Amino acid sequence: MPGQVPSFSGPLQPFFKRMNRPVTHSRGTTPPDMLFIYPPAAKISEPPAGIARLAGALKHHGVAVKSVDMSLEGSMYLFDSASEAHDKWSTRALNRKDRNLGLLTSGQGYENIDRYRNAVLDTNRVLKVASDGTGALASLANYKSDTLSPVKSEDLLKAAQAPEENAYFPYFKARFKELEEECGGLTTVGISMNYLNQALTTFAIIGHLKAAYPHVRIVLGGGLVTSWMRMPSWENPFKHLVDEMIAGEGEHPLLRLFGKEPDQKHYLPDYGDFKDLPYLAPGFVLPFCAAGGCWWRKCTFCPERAEQNPYTPVETSTAVAHLNTLVETLKPALVHIVDNSVGPAFLKKLFASGFNTPWYAFARVTPHLTDEAFCRDLKASGCRMLKLGIESGDPAVLSDMNKGVPPEMVSRALATLRKVGINTYVYLLFGTPTETEAAARKTLDFVAHHHDAIGFLNLSVFNLPYFAPEAKTLNTSTFYDGDLSLYSEFNHPLGWNRSLIRHFLEKEFKKHPRIAPIVHRDPPVFNSNHAAFF
């Protein structure tokens, strides 16, 4: 590969060689005040938006920061360490691993969905081979232990007590040693944990830090931490492991942790430590957050409502200015607006700024999406795809969910988006408490009727948020056996239980002749994160 190969040794050398860029060391300089870590395993198609926001705020106030995407690095370490296979699939995957990695990081890999699928599944297989014998299964988007559960605080404490049992341990042990040498010391480590898939490795990392670097201050935040801390019954079981836990947006709490008083509400994100990393995408994907929470916040059984998460938008003109600055500086191949639902006011301001870079986002179906002129402005600004939470094709179910969107409006929006050339990734939700099998068949009919306007489908079975107010009206039981579980099982009041729903989806819904092609073209593992490239 062209470019300067850095002088790293040991288990990380293949990964840093693959980075294919000059690396400058900061030995002899002032150590960073804050080292941000994004732990395995999360999808490695783009950098973590949350850490970039935190880094931007701290750097604005003169706090020295270094950010490390350990999810990407850990996956690439496992990928490079896999060498021996005992079955035909694994042997093929190992033989083709460099070819497949090349496909997933170039446009060529996205020209054919079947070739893409093989590349993703083979790469996943390599990670399985690499994690064999560790008591866990690693993949491109997940990490599962044979014996430990991420929803049990007792098991997370066990992961911290025995970090050497984690499949990523050789990687992060060596990486922290290198970081200490490179940075001239470690003082505060901030870990952003957004998903259950990251929990076991997060606590293995925390356990290693406590043992090997006992002087280091550990700060834990992220989406999963926020959900835990907003549980009414929350009592921190990790007090002796973690110095600070932060719920919600972390910019201001972190600044005050370093004795800095925030001088503005939102700061320009900093992607400097991520922009040249070899993410699995055909170009740099820029994740951008214009608002936290959801601006609708009225749907029944919504986790946002159950957790009482506030809606915290960045001022519209500031958000658009920040996005334009980042695009001009980083020149991304694609922008991913990561809001729960991008608002019409932000979109109108984006149009007016002359924005013209490929992007995609999650949006509520509103009358704006039935307006052809508005949708043509969307297309002109670079919109490649909109993710739409349609949930159901039955008007009664939508009304009971307080979705605020009738099927007729959805029909007009899908037709308008198709007319202007914007792809759609449609989310459906089966098994809500008022849905019946007949209602689910109305959803099937709705999708089949609109098949030519739906690019991709996400089919989910309803999970009941443990602390949703509506849960009190249902006969509930434990969904996951653990004190950190966020969801409850329930006996469906109309008998439309999970086993019946799964049978309907697998045997009927997915096999409908107009729906099967939509299901087939969904990118495995990466799903909507890669769909806009097709």
PDB file of C-alpha atoms in Angstrom, residues 310-474:
ATOM      1  CA  PRO A 310     -35.997  16.180  26.334  1.00  0.00           C
ATOM      2  CA  TYR A 311     -35.945  17.497  22.799  1.00  0.00           C
ATOM      3  CA  THR A 312     -32.756  19.561  22.483  1.00  0.00           C
ATOM      4  CA  PRO A 313     -32.339  21.020  19.001  1.00  0.00           C
ATOM      5  CA  VAL A 314     -29.283  22.950  17.939  1.00  0.00           C
ATOM      6  CA  GLU A 315     -30.424  26.423  16.842  1.00  0.00           C
ATOM      7  CA  THR A 316     -31.302  25.958  13.172  1.00  0.00           C
ATOM      8  CA  SER A 317     -28.914  28.483  11.663  1.00  0.00           C
ATOM      9  CA  THR A 318     -26.090  27.185  13.882  1.00  0.00           C
ATOM     10  CA  ALA A 319     -26.752  23.568  12.907  1.00  0.00           C
ATOM     11  CA  VAL A 320     -26.744  24.379   9.186  1.00  0.00           C
ATOM     12  CA  ALA A 321     -23.590  26.487   9.536  1.00  0.00           C
ATOM     13  CA  HIS A 322     -21.831  23.686  11.429  1.00  0.00           C
ATOM     14  CA  LEU A 323     -22.830  21.097   8.830  1.00  0.00           C
ATOM     15  CA  ASN A 324     -21.641  23.265   5.942  1.00  0.00           C
ATOM     16  CA  THR A 325     -18.329  23.887   7.708  1.00  0.00           C
ATOM     17  CA  LEU A 326     -17.783  20.172   8.323  1.00  0.00           C
ATOM     18  CA  VAL A 327     -18.631  19.268   4.734  1.00  0.00           C
ATOM     19  CA  GLU A 328     -16.267  21.907   3.380  1.00  0.00           C
ATOM     20  CA  THR A 329     -13.459  20.688   5.652  1.00  0.00           C
ATOM     21  CA  LEU A 330     -13.942  16.907   5.525  1.00  0.00           C
ATOM     22  CA  LYS A 331     -15.455  16.485   2.043  1.00  0.00           C
ATOM     23  CA  PRO A 332     -17.498  13.391   2.962  1.00  0.00           C
ATOM     24  CA  ALA A 333     -18.895  10.944   0.444  1.00  0.00           C
ATOM     25  CA  LEU A 334     -22.149  10.892   2.425  1.00  0.00           C
ATOM     26  CA  VAL A 335     -23.708  12.775   5.334  1.00  0.00           C
ATOM     27  CA  HIS A 336     -25.766  10.804   7.855  1.00  0.00           C
ATOM     28  CA  ILE A 337     -28.053  13.092   9.865  1.00  0.00           C
ATOM     29  CA  VAL A 338     -28.468  10.996  13.003  1.00  0.00           C
ATOM     30  CA  ASP A 339     -31.444  12.812  14.597  1.00  0.00           C
ATOM     31  CA  ASN A 340     -34.374  10.686  15.745  1.00  0.00           C
ATOM     32  CA  SER A 341     -36.367  12.731  13.253  1.00  0.00           C
ATOM     33  CA  VAL A 342     -34.969  15.582  11.192  1.00  0.00           C
ATOM     34  CA  GLY A 343     -37.257  18.617  11.444  1.00  0.00           C
ATOM     35  CA  PRO A 344     -38.787  20.520   8.493  1.00  0.00           C
ATOM     36  CA  ALA A 345     -37.352  23.837   9.783  1.00  0.00           C
ATOM     37  CA  PHE A 346     -33.812  22.472   9.601  1.00  0.00           C
ATOM     38  CA  LEU A 347     -34.428  21.100   6.108  1.00  0.00           C
ATOM     39  CA  LYS A 348     -35.764  24.423   4.826  1.00  0.00           C
ATOM     40  CA  LYS A 349     -32.708  26.211   6.202  1.00  0.00           C
ATOM     41  CA  LEU A 350     -30.490  23.575   4.607  1.00  0.00           C
ATOM     42  CA  PHE A 351     -32.086  24.214   1.192  1.00  0.00           C
ATOM     43  CA  ALA A 352     -31.636  27.943   1.566  1.00  0.00           C
ATOM     44  CA  SER A 353     -27.919  27.531   2.322  1.00  0.00           C
ATOM     45  CA  GLY A 354     -27.319  25.917  -1.061  1.00  0.00           C
ATOM     46  CA  PHE A 355     -26.280  22.612   0.496  1.00  0.00           C
ATOM     47  CA  ASN A 356     -25.504  19.985  -2.148  1.00  0.00           C
ATOM     48  CA  THR A 357     -23.834  16.892  -0.685  1.00  0.00           C
ATOM     49  CA  PRO A 358     -25.305  13.358  -0.623  1.00  0.00           C
ATOM     50  CA  TRP A 359     -27.132  12.767   2.656  1.00  0.00           C
ATOM     51  CA  TYR A 360     -29.795  10.674   4.341  1.00  0.00           C
ATOM     52  CA  ALA A 361     -31.786  10.933   7.549  1.00  0.00           C
ATOM     53  CA  PHE A 362     -34.737   9.669   9.581  1.00  0.00           C
ATOM     54  CA  ALA A 363     -37.865  11.785   9.095  1.00  0.00           C
ATOM     55  CA  ARG A 364     -41.460  11.796  10.268  1.00  0.00           C
ATOM     56  CA  VAL A 365     -44.046  11.663   7.533  1.00  0.00           C
ATOM     57  CA  THR A 366     -45.532  15.160   7.515  1.00  0.00           C
ATOM     58  CA  PRO A 367     -47.483  17.161   4.908  1.00  0.00           C
ATOM     59  CA  HIS A 368     -44.106  18.537   3.756  1.00  0.00           C
ATOM     60  CA  LEU A 369     -43.293  15.155   2.215  1.00  0.00           C
ATOM     61  CA  THR A 370     -46.467  15.248   0.132  1.00  0.00           C
ATOM     62  CA  ASP A 371     -45.419  18.594  -1.381  1.00  0.00           C
ATOM     63  CA  GLU A 372     -43.595  17.976  -4.670  1.00  0.00           C
ATOM     64  CA  ALA A 373     -41.777  21.328  -4.584  1.00  0.00           C
ATOM     65  CA  PHE A 374     -40.474  20.632  -1.075  1.00  0.00           C
ATOM     66  CA  CYS A 375     -39.339  17.148  -2.086  1.00  0.00           C
ATOM     67  CA  ARG A 376     -37.587  18.495  -5.185  1.00  0.00           C
ATOM     68  CA  ASP A 377     -35.701  20.848  -2.883  1.00  0.00           C
ATOM     69  CA  LEU A 378     -34.805  17.807  -0.786  1.00  0.00           C
ATOM     70  CA  LYS A 379     -33.466  16.053  -3.855  1.00  0.00           C
ATOM     71  CA  ALA A 380     -31.535  19.130  -5.015  1.00  0.00           C
ATOM     72  CA  SER A 381     -29.834  19.419  -1.618  1.00  0.00           C
ATOM     73  CA  GLY A 382     -28.410  15.905  -2.060  1.00  0.00           C
ATOM     74  CA  CYS A 383     -30.993  13.761  -0.248  1.00  0.00           C
ATOM     75  CA  ARG A 384     -30.391  10.165  -1.313  1.00  0.00           C
ATOM     76  CA  MET A 385     -32.706   8.411   1.105  1.00  0.00           C
ATOM     77  CA  LEU A 386     -35.195   9.046   3.912  1.00  0.00           C
ATOM     78  CA  LYS A 387     -35.855   6.589   6.702  1.00  0.00           C
ATOM     79  CA  LEU A 388     -39.562   6.662   7.548  1.00  0.00           C
ATOM     80  CA  GLY A 389     -41.194   5.186  10.651  1.00  0.00           C
ATOM     81  CA  ILE A 390     -44.500   4.126   9.110  1.00  0.00           C
ATOM     82  CA  GLU A 391     -45.067   1.335  11.695  1.00  0.00           C
ATOM     83  CA  SER A 392     -48.426   0.051  10.370  1.00  0.00           C
ATOM     84  CA  GLY A 393     -50.775   0.157   7.409  1.00  0.00           C
ATOM     85  CA  ASP A 394     -53.845  -0.053   9.629  1.00  0.00           C
ATOM     86  CA  PRO A 395     -55.403   3.339  10.491  1.00  0.00           C
ATOM     87  CA  ALA A 396     -56.820   2.109  13.814  1.00  0.00           C
ATOM     88  CA  VAL A 397     -53.420   0.878  14.992  1.00  0.00           C
ATOM     89  CA  LEU A 398     -51.780   4.149  13.998  1.00  0.00           C
ATOM     90  CA  SER A 399     -54.471   6.098  15.835  1.00  0.00           C
ATOM     91  CA  ASP A 400     -54.033   3.977  18.966  1.00  0.00           C
ATOM     92  CA  MET A 401     -50.273   4.618  18.788  1.00  0.00           C
ATOM     93  CA  ASN A 402     -50.942   8.367  18.533  1.00  0.00           C
ATOM     94  CA  LYS A 403     -48.641   8.349  15.538  1.00  0.00           C
ATOM     95  CA  GLY A 404     -50.300  11.412  14.058  1.00  0.00           C
ATOM     96  CA  VAL A 405     -49.900  10.092  10.505  1.00  0.00           C
ATOM     97  CA  PRO A 406     -52.818   8.485   8.610  1.00  0.00           C
ATOM     98  CA  PRO A 407     -52.036   5.892   5.903  1.00  0.00           C
ATOM     99  CA  GLU A 408     -53.396   8.267   3.243  1.00  0.00           C
ATOM    100  CA  MET A 409     -50.669  10.797   4.032  1.00  0.00           C
ATOM    101  CA  VAL A 410     -48.048   8.047   3.942  1.00  0.00           C
ATOM    102  CA  SER A 411     -49.298   6.975   0.507  1.00  0.00           C
ATOM    103  CA  ARG A 412     -49.000  10.509  -0.856  1.00  0.00           C
ATOM    104  CA  ALA A 413     -45.550  10.975   0.682  1.00  0.00           C
ATOM    105  CA  LEU A 414     -44.214   7.707  -0.751  1.00  0.00           C
ATOM    106  CA  ALA A 415     -45.565   8.585  -4.192  1.00  0.00           C
ATOM    107  CA  THR A 416     -44.059  12.083  -4.077  1.00  0.00           C
ATOM    108  CA  LEU A 417     -40.642  10.880  -2.924  1.00  0.00           C
ATOM    109  CA  ARG A 418     -40.611   8.233  -5.635  1.00  0.00           C
ATOM    110  CA  LYS A 419     -41.541  10.830  -8.252  1.00  0.00           C
ATOM    111  CA  VAL A 420     -38.601  13.091  -7.378  1.00  0.00           C
ATOM    112  CA  GLY A 421     -36.147  10.187  -7.065  1.00  0.00           C
ATOM    113  CA  ILE A 422     -35.585   9.879  -3.304  1.00  0.00           C
ATOM    114  CA  ASN A 423     -35.250   6.335  -1.979  1.00  0.00           C
ATOM    115  CA  THR A 424     -37.051   5.240   1.198  1.00  0.00           C
ATOM    116  CA  TYR A 425     -36.133   2.929   4.046  1.00  0.00           C
ATOM    117  CA  VAL A 426     -39.436   2.036   5.691  1.00  0.00           C
ATOM    118  CA  TYR A 427     -39.719   0.885   9.312  1.00  0.00           C
ATOM    119  CA  LEU A 428     -42.635  -1.321  10.346  1.00  0.00           C
ATOM    120  CA  LEU A 429     -43.573  -2.413  13.857  1.00  0.00           C
ATOM    121  CA  PHE A 430     -45.644  -5.527  14.535  1.00  0.00           C
ATOM    122  CA  GLY A 431     -47.253  -6.685  17.767  1.00  0.00           C
ATOM    123  CA  THR A 432     -48.266  -3.428  19.443  1.00  0.00           C
ATOM    124  CA  PRO A 433     -50.974  -4.065  22.052  1.00  0.00           C
ATOM    125  CA  THR A 434     -53.905  -3.087  19.793  1.00  0.00           C
ATOM    126  CA  GLU A 435     -52.679  -4.848  16.645  1.00  0.00           C
ATOM    127  CA  THR A 436     -54.370  -8.058  15.487  1.00  0.00           C
ATOM    128  CA  GLU A 437     -53.453 -10.504  12.774  1.00  0.00           C
ATOM    129  CA  ALA A 438     -56.044  -8.814  10.561  1.00  0.00           C
ATOM    130  CA  ALA A 439     -54.387  -5.449  11.173  1.00  0.00           C
ATOM    131  CA  ALA A 440     -50.984  -6.936  10.343  1.00  0.00           C
ATOM    132  CA  ARG A 441     -52.419  -8.176   7.052  1.00  0.00           C
ATOM    133  CA  LYS A 442     -53.515  -4.611   6.284  1.00  0.00           C
ATOM    134  CA  THR A 443     -49.863  -3.620   6.704  1.00  0.00           C
ATOM    135  CA  LEU A 444     -48.882  -6.399   4.298  1.00  0.00           C
ATOM    136  CA  ASP A 445     -51.438  -5.152   1.778  1.00  0.00           C
ATOM    137  CA  PHE A 446     -50.243  -1.560   2.219  1.00  0.00           C
ATOM    138  CA  VAL A 447     -46.605  -2.494   1.577  1.00  0.00           C
ATOM    139  CA  ALA A 448     -47.477  -4.687  -1.395  1.00  0.00           C
ATOM    140  CA  HIS A 449     -49.537  -1.865  -2.914  1.00  0.00           C
ATOM    141  CA  HIS A 450     -46.652   0.611  -2.484  1.00  0.00           C
ATOM    142  CA  HIS A 451     -43.832  -1.795  -3.293  1.00  0.00           C
ATOM    143  CA  ASP A 452     -42.504   0.343  -6.129  1.00  0.00           C
ATOM    144  CA  ALA A 453     -42.059   3.332  -3.769  1.00  0.00           C
ATOM    145  CA  ILE A 454     -40.288   1.426  -0.976  1.00  0.00           C
ATOM    146  CA  GLY A 455     -36.573   0.868  -1.334  1.00  0.00           C
ATOM    147  CA  PHE A 456     -35.860  -1.050   1.865  1.00  0.00           C
ATOM    148  CA  LEU A 457     -37.747  -2.489   4.825  1.00  0.00           C
ATOM    149  CA  ASN A 458     -37.001  -2.852   8.523  1.00  0.00           C
ATOM    150  CA  LEU A 459     -39.380  -5.307  10.181  1.00  0.00           C
ATOM    151  CA  SER A 460     -39.482  -5.197  13.983  1.00  0.00           C
ATOM    152  CA  VAL A 461     -41.467  -7.006  16.635  1.00  0.00           C
ATOM    153  CA  PHE A 462     -42.664  -4.630  19.342  1.00  0.00           C
ATOM    154  CA  ASN A 463     -40.700  -4.443  22.597  1.00  0.00           C
ATOM    155  CA  LEU A 464     -42.507  -2.915  25.569  1.00  0.00           C
ATOM    156  CA  PRO A 465     -40.388  -0.262  27.333  1.00  0.00           C
ATOM    157  CA  TYR A 466     -40.208  -1.323  30.962  1.00  0.00           C
ATOM    158  CA  PHE A 467     -41.202   2.059  32.348  1.00  0.00           C
ATOM    159  CA  ALA A 468     -43.696   3.155  29.682  1.00  0.00           C
ATOM    160  CA  PRO A 469     -46.843   4.510  31.404  1.00  0.00           C
ATOM    161  CA  GLU A 470     -48.999   2.244  29.249  1.00  0.00           C
ATOM    162  CA  ALA A 471     -47.200  -0.848  30.593  1.00  0.00           C
ATOM    163  CA  LYS A 472     -49.308  -0.605  33.751  1.00  0.00           C
ATOM    164  CA  THR A 473     -52.380  -1.688  31.769  1.00  0.00           C
ATOM    165  CA  LEU A 474     -50.765  -4.914  30.504  1.00  0.00           C
TER     166      LEU A 474
END
